[in-house]
Short mmCIF file of C-alpha atoms in Angstrom, two decimals:
data_model
loop_
_atom_site.label_atom_id
_atom_site.label_comp_id
_atom_site.label_asym_id
_atom_site.label_seq_id
_atom_site.Cartn_x
_atom_site.Cartn_y
_atom_site.Cartn_z
CA MET A 8 34.20 -54.89 26.73
CA SER A 9 30.59 -53.79 26.97
CA GLN A 10 28.16 -53.89 24.06
CA GLU A 11 28.19 -50.08 23.96
CA GLY A 12 31.99 -50.13 23.85
CA VAL A 13 31.98 -52.60 20.95
CA ARG A 14 29.51 -50.40 19.02
CA LEU A 15 31.59 -47.28 19.67
CA LEU A 16 34.77 -49.05 18.56
CA ALA A 17 33.08 -50.44 15.42
CA GLY A 18 31.65 -47.03 14.54
CA SER A 19 35.00 -45.32 15.06
CA LEU A 20 36.85 -47.93 13.01
CA ALA A 21 34.30 -47.70 10.18
CA THR A 22 34.64 -43.91 10.18
CA PHE A 23 38.44 -44.07 9.92
CA ILE A 24 38.24 -46.66 7.14
CA PHE A 25 35.73 -44.59 5.19
CA VAL A 26 37.75 -41.39 5.60
CA GLY A 27 40.95 -43.19 4.59
CA SER A 28 39.31 -44.68 1.51
CA ASN A 29 38.16 -41.25 0.32
CA LEU A 30 41.40 -39.34 0.83
CA PRO A 31 43.11 -40.64 -2.36
CA MET A 32 40.07 -39.62 -4.44
CA LEU A 33 40.02 -36.16 -2.88
CA TRP A 34 43.77 -35.74 -3.34
CA LYS A 35 43.60 -36.75 -7.00
CA ALA A 36 40.60 -34.50 -7.68
CA MET A 37 42.29 -31.58 -5.95
CA THR A 38 45.67 -31.96 -7.64
CA THR A 39 44.57 -32.88 -11.17
CA ARG A 40 41.28 -30.99 -11.30
CA ASP A 41 40.10 -33.82 -13.53
CA LEU A 42 36.60 -34.78 -12.45
CA GLY A 43 35.48 -35.92 -15.89
CA SER A 44 34.80 -39.45 -14.67
CA TYR A 45 32.35 -38.20 -12.03
CA SER A 46 28.73 -37.63 -12.95
CA LEU A 47 27.31 -34.28 -11.89
CA LEU A 48 23.93 -35.96 -11.41
CA HIS A 49 25.46 -38.58 -9.08
CA ILE A 50 27.30 -35.96 -7.04
CA GLY A 51 24.16 -33.81 -6.90
CA LEU A 52 22.02 -36.71 -5.72
CA SER A 53 24.65 -37.59 -3.11
CA ASN A 54 24.36 -34.07 -1.74
CA LEU A 55 20.57 -34.25 -1.71
CA GLY A 56 20.66 -37.63 0.03
CA ASN A 57 23.07 -36.30 2.63
CA MET A 58 20.83 -33.34 3.38
CA VAL A 59 17.78 -35.59 3.84
CA ASN A 60 19.80 -38.07 5.93
CA TRP A 61 20.80 -35.29 8.33
CA VAL A 62 17.18 -35.30 9.53
CA TYR A 63 17.79 -38.86 10.74
CA VAL A 64 21.35 -38.36 11.99
CA ALA A 65 20.39 -35.24 13.97
CA GLY A 66 18.15 -37.42 16.11
CA LEU A 67 20.98 -39.77 17.07
CA PRO A 68 23.28 -39.22 20.03
CA ALA A 69 26.63 -37.64 19.25
CA GLY A 70 29.17 -40.24 18.21
CA PRO A 71 31.06 -41.72 15.29
CA VAL A 72 28.02 -41.59 13.00
CA TRP A 73 28.04 -37.80 13.25
CA TRP A 74 31.70 -37.68 12.19
CA LEU A 75 31.13 -40.19 9.41
CA HIS A 76 28.09 -38.43 8.02
CA GLY A 77 29.71 -35.02 8.45
CA PHE A 78 32.73 -36.17 6.47
CA ASN A 79 30.52 -37.76 3.80
CA THR A 80 28.54 -34.53 3.49
CA ALA A 81 31.70 -32.43 3.24
CA VAL A 82 33.20 -34.73 0.57
CA ALA A 83 30.03 -34.65 -1.54
CA ALA A 84 29.79 -30.86 -1.26
CA LEU A 85 33.47 -30.42 -2.12
CA MET A 86 33.26 -32.76 -5.11
CA PHE A 87 30.16 -30.91 -6.36
CA THR A 88 31.93 -27.55 -6.00
CA TRP A 89 35.04 -28.81 -7.78
CA LYS A 90 33.02 -30.50 -10.52
CA VAL A 91 31.12 -27.30 -11.31
CA ARG A 92 34.19 -25.06 -11.01
CA TYR A 93 36.64 -27.23 -12.95
CA GLU A 94 34.17 -28.25 -15.69
CA ARG A 95 33.78 -24.61 -16.71
CA LYS A 96 37.54 -24.07 -16.90
CA THR A 97 38.38 -27.25 -18.81
CA PRO A 98 38.13 -26.76 -22.57
CA ARG A 99 36.15 -29.46 -24.29
CA LEU A 100 37.68 -31.11 -27.30
CA THR A 101 35.20 -31.58 -30.09
CA PRO A 102 35.76 -34.30 -32.65
CA GLN A 103 36.78 -33.02 -36.04
CA LEU A 104 34.66 -34.23 -38.90
CA SER A 105 36.61 -35.67 -41.75
CA SER A 106 36.12 -34.04 -45.16
CA HIS A 107 36.80 -37.33 -46.92
#
């Protein structure tokens, strides 16, 4: 197998592994709507980083890195959308102060 073939295979395999590792998180977030353990700041910075990284990725030839970064961008955007949407709908429990 050529060096280019090895790189393409490695990139494709890494993409499938990354996608597969994120599907359970997405499924749980979608079905439970519980994103309380995710920081809005972290998700926001992930989106910002993805947007800046597209400047770099856009200069690369089409290949697995485009699919990987596209998926990563979509996941971060979806998680941000769900975090904002579901946080507003989830009532917050406030601790009750004891009168003792």
